[in-house]
mmCIF file of C-alpha atoms and ligand atoms in Angstrom:
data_model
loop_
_atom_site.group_PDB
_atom_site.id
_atom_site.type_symbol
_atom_site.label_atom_id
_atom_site.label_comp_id
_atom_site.label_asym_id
_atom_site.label_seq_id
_atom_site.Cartn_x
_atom_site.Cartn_y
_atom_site.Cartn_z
ATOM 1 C CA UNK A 17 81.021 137.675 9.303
ATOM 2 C CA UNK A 18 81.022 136.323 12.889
ATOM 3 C CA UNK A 19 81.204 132.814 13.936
ATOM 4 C CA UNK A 20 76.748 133.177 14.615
ATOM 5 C CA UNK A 21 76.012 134.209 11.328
ATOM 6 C CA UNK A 22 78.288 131.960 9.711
ATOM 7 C CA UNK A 23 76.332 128.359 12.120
ATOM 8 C CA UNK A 24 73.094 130.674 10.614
ATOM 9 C CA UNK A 25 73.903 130.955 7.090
ATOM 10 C CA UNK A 26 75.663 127.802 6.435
ATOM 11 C CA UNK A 27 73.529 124.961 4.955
ATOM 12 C CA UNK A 28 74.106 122.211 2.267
ATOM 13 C CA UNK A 29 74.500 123.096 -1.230
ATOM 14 C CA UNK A 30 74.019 120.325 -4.165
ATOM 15 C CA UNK A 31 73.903 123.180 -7.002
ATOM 16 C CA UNK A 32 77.065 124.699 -8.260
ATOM 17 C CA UNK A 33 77.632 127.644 -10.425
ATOM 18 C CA UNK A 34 80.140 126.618 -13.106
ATOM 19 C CA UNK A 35 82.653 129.195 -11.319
ATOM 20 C CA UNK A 36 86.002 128.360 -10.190
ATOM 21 C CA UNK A 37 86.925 128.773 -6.557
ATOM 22 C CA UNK A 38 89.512 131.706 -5.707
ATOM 23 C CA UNK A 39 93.038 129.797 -4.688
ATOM 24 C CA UNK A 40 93.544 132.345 -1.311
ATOM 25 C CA UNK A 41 89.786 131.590 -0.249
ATOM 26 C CA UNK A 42 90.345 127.884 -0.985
ATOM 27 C CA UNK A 43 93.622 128.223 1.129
ATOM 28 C CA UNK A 44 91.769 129.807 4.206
ATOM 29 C CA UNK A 45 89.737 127.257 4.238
ATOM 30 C CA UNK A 46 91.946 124.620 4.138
ATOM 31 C CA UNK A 47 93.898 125.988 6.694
ATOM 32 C CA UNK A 48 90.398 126.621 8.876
ATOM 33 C CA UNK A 49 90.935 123.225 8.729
ATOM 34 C CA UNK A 50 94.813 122.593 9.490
ATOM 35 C CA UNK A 51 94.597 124.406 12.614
ATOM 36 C CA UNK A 52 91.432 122.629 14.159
ATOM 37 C CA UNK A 53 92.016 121.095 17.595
ATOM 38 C CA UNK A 54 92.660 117.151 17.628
ATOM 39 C CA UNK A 55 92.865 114.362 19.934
ATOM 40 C CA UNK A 56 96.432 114.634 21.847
ATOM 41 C CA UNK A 57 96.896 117.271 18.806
ATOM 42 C CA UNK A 58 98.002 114.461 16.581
ATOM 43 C CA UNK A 59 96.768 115.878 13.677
ATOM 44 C CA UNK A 60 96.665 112.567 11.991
ATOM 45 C CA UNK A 61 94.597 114.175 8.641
ATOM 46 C CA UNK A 62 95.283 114.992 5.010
ATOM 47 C CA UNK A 63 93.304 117.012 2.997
ATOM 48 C CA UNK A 64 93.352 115.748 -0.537
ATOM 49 C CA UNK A 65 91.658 118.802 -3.167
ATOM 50 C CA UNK A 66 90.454 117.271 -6.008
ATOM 51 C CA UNK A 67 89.963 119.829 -8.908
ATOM 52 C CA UNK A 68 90.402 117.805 -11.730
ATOM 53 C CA UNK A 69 86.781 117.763 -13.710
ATOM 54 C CA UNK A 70 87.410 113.663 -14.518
ATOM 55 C CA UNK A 71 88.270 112.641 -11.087
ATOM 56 C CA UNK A 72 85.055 114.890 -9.650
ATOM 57 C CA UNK A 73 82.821 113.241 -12.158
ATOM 58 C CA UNK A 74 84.297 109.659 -10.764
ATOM 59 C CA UNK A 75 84.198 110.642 -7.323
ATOM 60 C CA UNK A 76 80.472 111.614 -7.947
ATOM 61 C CA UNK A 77 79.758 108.421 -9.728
ATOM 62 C CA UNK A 78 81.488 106.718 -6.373
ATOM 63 C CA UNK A 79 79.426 108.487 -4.521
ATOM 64 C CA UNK A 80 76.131 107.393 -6.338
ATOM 65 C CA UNK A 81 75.343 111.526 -6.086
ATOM 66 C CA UNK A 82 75.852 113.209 -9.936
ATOM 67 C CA UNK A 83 75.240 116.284 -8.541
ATOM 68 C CA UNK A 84 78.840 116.282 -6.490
ATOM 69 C CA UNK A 85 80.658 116.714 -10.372
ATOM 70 C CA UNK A 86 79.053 120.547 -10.430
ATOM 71 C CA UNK A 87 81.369 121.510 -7.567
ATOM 72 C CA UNK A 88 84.423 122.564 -8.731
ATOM 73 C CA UNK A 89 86.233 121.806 -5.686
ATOM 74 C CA UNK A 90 85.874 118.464 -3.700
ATOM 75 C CA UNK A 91 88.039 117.952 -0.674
ATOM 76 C CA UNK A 92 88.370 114.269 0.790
ATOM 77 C CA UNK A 93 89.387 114.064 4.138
ATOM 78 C CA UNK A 94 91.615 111.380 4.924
ATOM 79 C CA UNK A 95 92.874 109.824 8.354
ATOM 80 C CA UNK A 96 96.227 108.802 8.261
ATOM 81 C CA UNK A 97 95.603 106.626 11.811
ATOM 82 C CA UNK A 98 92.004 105.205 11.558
ATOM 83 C CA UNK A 99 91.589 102.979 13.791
ATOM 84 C CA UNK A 100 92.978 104.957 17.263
ATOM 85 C CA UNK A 101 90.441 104.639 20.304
ATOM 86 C CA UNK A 102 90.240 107.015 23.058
ATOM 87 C CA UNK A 103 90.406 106.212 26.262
ATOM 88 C CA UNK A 104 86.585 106.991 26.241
ATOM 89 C CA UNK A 105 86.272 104.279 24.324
ATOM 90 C CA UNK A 106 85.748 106.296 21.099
ATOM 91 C CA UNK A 107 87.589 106.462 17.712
ATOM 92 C CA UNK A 108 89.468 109.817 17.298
ATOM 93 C CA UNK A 109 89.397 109.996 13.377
ATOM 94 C CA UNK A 110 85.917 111.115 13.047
ATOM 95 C CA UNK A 111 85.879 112.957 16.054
ATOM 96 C CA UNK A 112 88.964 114.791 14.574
ATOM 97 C CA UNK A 113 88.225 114.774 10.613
ATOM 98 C CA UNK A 114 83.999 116.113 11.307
ATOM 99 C CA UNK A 115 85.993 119.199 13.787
ATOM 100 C CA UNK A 116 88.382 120.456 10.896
ATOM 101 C CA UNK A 117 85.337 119.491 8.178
ATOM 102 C CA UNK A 118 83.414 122.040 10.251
ATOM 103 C CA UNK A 119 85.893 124.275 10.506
ATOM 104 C CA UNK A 120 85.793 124.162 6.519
ATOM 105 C CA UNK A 121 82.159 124.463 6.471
ATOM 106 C CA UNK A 122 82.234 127.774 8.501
ATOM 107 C CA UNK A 123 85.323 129.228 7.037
ATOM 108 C CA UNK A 124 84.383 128.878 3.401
ATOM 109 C CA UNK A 125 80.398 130.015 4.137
ATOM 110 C CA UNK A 126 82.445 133.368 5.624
ATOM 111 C CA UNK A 127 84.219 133.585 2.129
ATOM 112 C CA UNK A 128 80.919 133.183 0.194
ATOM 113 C CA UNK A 129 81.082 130.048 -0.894
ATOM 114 C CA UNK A 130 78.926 126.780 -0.282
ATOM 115 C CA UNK A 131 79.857 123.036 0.745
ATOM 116 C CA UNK A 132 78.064 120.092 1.219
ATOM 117 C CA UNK A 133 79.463 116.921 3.544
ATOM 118 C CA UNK A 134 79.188 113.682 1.363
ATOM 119 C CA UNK A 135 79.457 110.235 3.940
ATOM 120 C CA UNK A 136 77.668 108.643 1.324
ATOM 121 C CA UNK A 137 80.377 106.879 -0.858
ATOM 122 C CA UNK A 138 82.187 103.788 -1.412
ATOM 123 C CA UNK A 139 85.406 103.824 0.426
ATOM 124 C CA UNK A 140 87.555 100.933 -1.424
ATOM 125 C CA UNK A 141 87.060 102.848 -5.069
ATOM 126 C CA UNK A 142 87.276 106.205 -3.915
ATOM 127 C CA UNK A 143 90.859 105.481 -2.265
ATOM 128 C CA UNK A 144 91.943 104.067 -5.403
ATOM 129 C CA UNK A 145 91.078 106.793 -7.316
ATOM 130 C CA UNK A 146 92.764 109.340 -5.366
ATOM 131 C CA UNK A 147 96.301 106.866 -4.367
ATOM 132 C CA UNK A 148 94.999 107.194 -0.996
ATOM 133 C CA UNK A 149 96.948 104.483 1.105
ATOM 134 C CA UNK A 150 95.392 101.311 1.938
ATOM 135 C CA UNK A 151 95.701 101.658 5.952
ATOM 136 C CA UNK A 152 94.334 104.972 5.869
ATOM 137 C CA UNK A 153 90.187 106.035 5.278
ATOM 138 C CA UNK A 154 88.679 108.703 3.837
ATOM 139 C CA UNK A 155 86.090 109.884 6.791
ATOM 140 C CA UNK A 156 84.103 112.472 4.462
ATOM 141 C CA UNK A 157 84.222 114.247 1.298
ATOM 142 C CA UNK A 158 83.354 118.412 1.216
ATOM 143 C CA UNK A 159 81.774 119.598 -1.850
ATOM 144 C CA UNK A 160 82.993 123.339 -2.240
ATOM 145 C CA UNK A 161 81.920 126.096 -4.327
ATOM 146 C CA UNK A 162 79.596 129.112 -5.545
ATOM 147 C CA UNK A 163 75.655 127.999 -4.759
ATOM 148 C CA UNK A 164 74.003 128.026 -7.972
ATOM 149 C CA UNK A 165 70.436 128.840 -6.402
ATOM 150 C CA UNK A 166 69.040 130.982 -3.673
ATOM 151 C CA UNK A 167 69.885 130.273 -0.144
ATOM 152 C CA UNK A 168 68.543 128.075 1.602
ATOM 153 C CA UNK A 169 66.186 129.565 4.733
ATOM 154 C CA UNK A 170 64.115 126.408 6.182
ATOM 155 C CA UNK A 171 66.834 124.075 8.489
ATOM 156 C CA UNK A 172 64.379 122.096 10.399
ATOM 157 C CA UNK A 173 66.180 121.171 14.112
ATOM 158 C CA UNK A 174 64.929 119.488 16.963
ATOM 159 C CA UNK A 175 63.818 121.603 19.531
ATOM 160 C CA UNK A 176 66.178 123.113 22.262
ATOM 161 C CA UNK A 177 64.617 121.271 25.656
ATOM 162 C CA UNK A 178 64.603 117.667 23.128
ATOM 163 C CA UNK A 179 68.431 118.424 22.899
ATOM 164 C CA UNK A 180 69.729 119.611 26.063
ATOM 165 C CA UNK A 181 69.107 118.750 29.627
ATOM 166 C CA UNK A 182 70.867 119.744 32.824
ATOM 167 C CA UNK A 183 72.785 117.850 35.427
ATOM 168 C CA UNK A 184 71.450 114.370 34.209
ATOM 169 C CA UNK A 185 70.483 112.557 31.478
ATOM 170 C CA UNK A 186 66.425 112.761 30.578
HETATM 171 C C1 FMN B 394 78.462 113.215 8.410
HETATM 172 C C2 FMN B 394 77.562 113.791 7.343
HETATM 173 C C3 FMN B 394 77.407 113.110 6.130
HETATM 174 C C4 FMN B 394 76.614 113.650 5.114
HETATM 175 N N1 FMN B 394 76.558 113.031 3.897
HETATM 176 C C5 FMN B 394 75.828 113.587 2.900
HETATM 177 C C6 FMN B 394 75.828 113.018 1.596
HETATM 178 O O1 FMN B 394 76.480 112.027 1.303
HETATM 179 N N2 FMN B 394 75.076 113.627 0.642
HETATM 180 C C7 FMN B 394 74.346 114.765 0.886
HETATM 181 O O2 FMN B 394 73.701 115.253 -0.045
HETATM 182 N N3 FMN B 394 74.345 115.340 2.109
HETATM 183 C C8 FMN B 394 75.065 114.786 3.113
HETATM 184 N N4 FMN B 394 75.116 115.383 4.344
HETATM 185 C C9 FMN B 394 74.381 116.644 4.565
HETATM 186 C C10 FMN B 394 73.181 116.466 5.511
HETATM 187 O O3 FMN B 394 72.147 115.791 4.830
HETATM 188 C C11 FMN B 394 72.738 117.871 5.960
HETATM 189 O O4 FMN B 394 73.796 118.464 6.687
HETATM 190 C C12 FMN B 394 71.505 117.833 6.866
HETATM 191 O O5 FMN B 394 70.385 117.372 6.128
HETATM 192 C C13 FMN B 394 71.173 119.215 7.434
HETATM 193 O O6 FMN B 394 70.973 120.151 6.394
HETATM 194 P P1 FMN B 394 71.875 121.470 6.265
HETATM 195 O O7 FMN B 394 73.321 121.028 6.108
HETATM 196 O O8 FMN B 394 71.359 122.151 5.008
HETATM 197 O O9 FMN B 394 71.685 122.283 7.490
HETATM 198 C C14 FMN B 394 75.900 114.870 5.354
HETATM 199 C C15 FMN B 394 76.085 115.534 6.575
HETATM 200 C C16 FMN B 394 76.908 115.024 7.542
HETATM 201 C C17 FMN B 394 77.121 115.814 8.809
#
């Protein structure tokens, strides 16, 4: 699959077949992730893979989403340095954790397999459960496994000429 048809085919899937994902395509998509580009190439991530059925169905219950326990993989993706700015003025963690996540996405949708990107959970709880360090933040969560239904075909975007102008802002 190129990298086009993967951007196409990719979309967010909240249904998971009760069927375990294949350890070498887990591991190429982990390491789609590993060898993103950071900022300075710091690499300042760690990819935690949760497996374990109990701690999905907490991390689910964290996340206020049930739906997240029928994935039989979720990755959280922690930054080891948080709070770095760049001289731009910007942090670098979610630059750097939402280029490897995407990385993931595209990877594992080449291997078959569907992912979801969960923002929406409570940090403090969610670091507990996994021994994540109390300096460090989980940026995002990836859901990751078989799609349970039929793809999905409708991704409304904005419009190209909303999105992108030339030379100057407008
Ligand atoms: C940073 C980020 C956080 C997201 N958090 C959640 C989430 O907590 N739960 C969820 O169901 N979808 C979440 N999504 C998925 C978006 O809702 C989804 O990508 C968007 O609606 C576009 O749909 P598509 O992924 O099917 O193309 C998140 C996506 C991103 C990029």
């Amino acid at each position: 699959m190129d990298i086009y048809e993967a951007i196409e085919k990719r979309y967010s899937v909240r249904d998971y077949a009760p069927k375990d994902v294949d350890d070498d395509k887990l591991r190429r998509v982990l390491d789609a992730g590993r060898t993103a580009p950071s900022a300075r190439n710091l690499q300042q991530w760690k990819f935690v893979v949760v497996r374990d059925a109990g701690l999905r169905k907490e991390l689910a219950h964290l996340s206020d989403q049930p739906w997240m326990a029928s994935a039989p993989v979720i990755v959280a993706v922690v930054s080891t340095k948080p709070h770095r700015i760049m001289h731009c003025n910007v942090p670098a963690a979610p630059v750097d954790c939402a280029i490897a996540i995407t990385h993931m996405t595209l990877a594992a949708t080449a291997e078959g397999l569907g992912t979801c990107w969960i923002g929406h959970f409570n940090q403090h709880p969610c670091k507990q459960l996994l021994g994540v360090p109390e300096q460090m933040q989980i940026i995002e969560m990836l859901t990751v496994g078989h799609a349970a239904g039929d793809a999905k075909v409708d991704k409304p975007r904005k419009e190209f000429d909303e999105v992108v102008c030339v030379d100057r802002f407008a």
